[in-house]
CSV table of C-alpha atoms and ligand atoms in Angstrom, one decimal:
chain,number,residue,atom,x,y,z
T,1,UNK,CA,36.4,170.5,45.1
T,2,UNK,CA,33.5,169.0,46.9
T,3,UNK,CA,31.7,165.7,46.8
T,4,UNK,CA,34.8,163.7,46.1
T,5,UNK,CA,34.3,160.0,45.6
T,6,UNK,CA,37.2,157.6,46.2
T,7,UNK,CA,37.5,154.0,45.1
T,8,UNK,CA,40.2,151.4,45.8
T,9,UNK,CA,40.4,147.9,44.4
T,10,UNK,CA,40.7,146.4,47.9
T,11,UNK,CA,38.2,148.7,49.6
T,12,UNK,CA,40.9,150.0,52.0
T,13,UNK,CA,39.6,153.5,51.3
T,14,UNK,CA,36.2,154.5,49.9
T,15,UNK,CA,34.3,152.3,47.5
T,16,UNK,CA,35.6,148.8,46.9
T,17,UNK,CA,36.1,148.4,43.2
T,18,UNK,CA,37.3,150.3,40.2
T,19,UNK,CA,36.3,153.8,39.3
T,20,UNK,CA,33.9,152.6,36.6
T,21,UNK,CA,32.1,150.5,39.1
T,22,UNK,CA,31.9,153.4,41.4
T,23,UNK,CA,30.5,155.7,38.7
T,24,UNK,CA,28.0,153.0,37.8
T,25,UNK,CA,26.8,152.7,41.4
T,26,UNK,CA,26.5,156.5,41.7
T,27,UNK,CA,25.0,157.2,38.3
T,28,UNK,CA,21.6,158.3,39.5
T,29,UNK,CA,23.2,160.8,41.9
T,30,UNK,CA,25.6,162.0,39.2
T,31,UNK,CA,22.9,162.6,36.6
T,32,UNK,CA,21.0,165.0,38.9
T,33,UNK,CA,23.4,167.8,37.9
T,34,UNK,CA,25.3,168.8,34.8
T,35,UNK,CA,28.6,167.0,35.3
T,36,UNK,CA,31.8,166.6,33.4
T,37,UNK,CA,34.4,163.9,34.0
T,38,UNK,CA,38.2,164.7,33.9
T,39,UNK,CA,40.5,161.7,34.0
T,40,UNK,CA,43.9,160.3,33.6
T,41,UNK,CA,45.2,156.8,34.0
T,42,UNK,CA,45.8,153.6,32.1
T,43,UNK,CA,44.4,153.2,28.6
T,44,UNK,CA,42.2,150.2,29.6
T,45,UNK,CA,40.5,152.4,32.3
T,46,UNK,CA,40.1,155.3,29.9
T,47,UNK,CA,38.6,153.0,27.3
T,48,UNK,CA,36.0,151.8,29.9
T,49,UNK,CA,35.4,155.4,31.0
T,50,UNK,CA,34.8,156.4,27.4
T,51,UNK,CA,32.2,153.7,26.9
T,52,UNK,CA,30.6,154.7,30.2
T,53,UNK,CA,30.4,158.4,29.4
T,54,UNK,CA,29.1,157.9,25.9
T,55,UNK,CA,26.4,155.5,27.3
T,56,UNK,CA,25.3,158.1,29.8
T,57,UNK,CA,25.9,161.2,27.6
T,58,UNK,CA,28.5,162.7,30.0
T,59,UNK,CA,31.1,165.1,28.8
T,60,UNK,CA,34.6,163.8,29.5
T,61,UNK,CA,38.2,165.0,29.0
T,62,UNK,CA,41.2,162.7,29.4
T,63,UNK,CA,44.9,163.4,29.9
T,64,UNK,CA,46.7,161.0,27.7
T,65,UNK,CA,50.3,159.7,28.0
T,66,UNK,CA,52.7,158.8,25.2
T,67,UNK,CA,56.4,158.3,24.8
T,68,UNK,CA,57.8,161.5,23.4
T,69,UNK,CA,61.1,162.2,21.7
T,70,UNK,CA,60.9,165.9,20.6
T,71,UNK,CA,58.0,167.2,22.6
T,72,UNK,CA,56.9,169.8,20.1
T,73,UNK,CA,55.5,168.1,17.0
T,74,UNK,CA,58.5,167.4,14.8
T,75,UNK,CA,59.2,163.7,15.2
T,76,UNK,CA,55.6,162.4,14.9
T,77,UNK,CA,56.4,159.9,17.6
T,78,UNK,CA,53.4,160.4,19.8
T,79,UNK,CA,50.3,159.8,17.6
T,80,UNK,CA,46.9,159.0,19.0
T,81,UNK,CA,44.2,158.1,16.5
T,82,UNK,CA,41.5,160.7,15.9
T,83,UNK,CA,37.8,160.0,15.5
T,84,UNK,CA,36.8,163.4,14.2
T,85,UNK,CA,39.2,163.7,11.3
T,86,UNK,CA,41.4,161.5,9.2
T,87,UNK,CA,44.7,160.6,10.8
T,88,UNK,CA,46.1,161.3,14.2
T,89,UNK,CA,46.6,164.0,16.8
T,90,UNK,CA,50.0,164.4,18.4
T,91,UNK,CA,49.9,164.0,22.2
T,92,UNK,CA,52.7,166.5,22.7
T,93,UNK,CA,51.3,169.2,20.4
T,94,UNK,CA,47.6,168.8,20.3
T,95,UNK,CA,47.1,167.4,23.8
T,96,UNK,CA,47.8,165.8,26.1
T,97,UNK,CA,44.2,166.6,27.1
T,98,UNK,CA,41.5,165.6,24.6
T,99,UNK,CA,37.8,165.4,24.6
T,100,UNK,CA,37.3,161.7,24.9
T,101,UNK,CA,35.1,161.5,21.8
T,102,UNK,CA,37.8,162.9,19.6
T,103,UNK,CA,40.3,160.0,20.1
T,104,UNK,CA,40.5,156.3,19.9
T,105,UNK,CA,41.4,155.0,23.2
L,201,LIG,S1,57.0,163.9,20.7
L,201,LIG,FE1,57.7,164.4,18.8
L,201,LIG,S2,55.8,164.8,17.7
L,201,LIG,FE2,55.2,164.5,19.7
């Protein structure tokens, strides 16, 4: 990997602020190339990231988290709402990585 950007809330390393603020600050640099965002983290951040990527037409995949009982699609205990079909995906069976546009987050 190259051109790694780092942000910390307190500014102790890299950009001072959250990752969405960092991306917003660097958007002109980022949009000079075809880019894709890969992310994991808290749902509030993923939600903000989804809005940012849709606004700037940036491809994005996220690794989601869910409590899991069976881990292979039997218990239906790890649903995540789908946007591209009726119903839900199962994080354990269909994910955990999803195109950010295919899920409600
Ligand atoms: S953990 Fe059981 S269906 Fe996903």
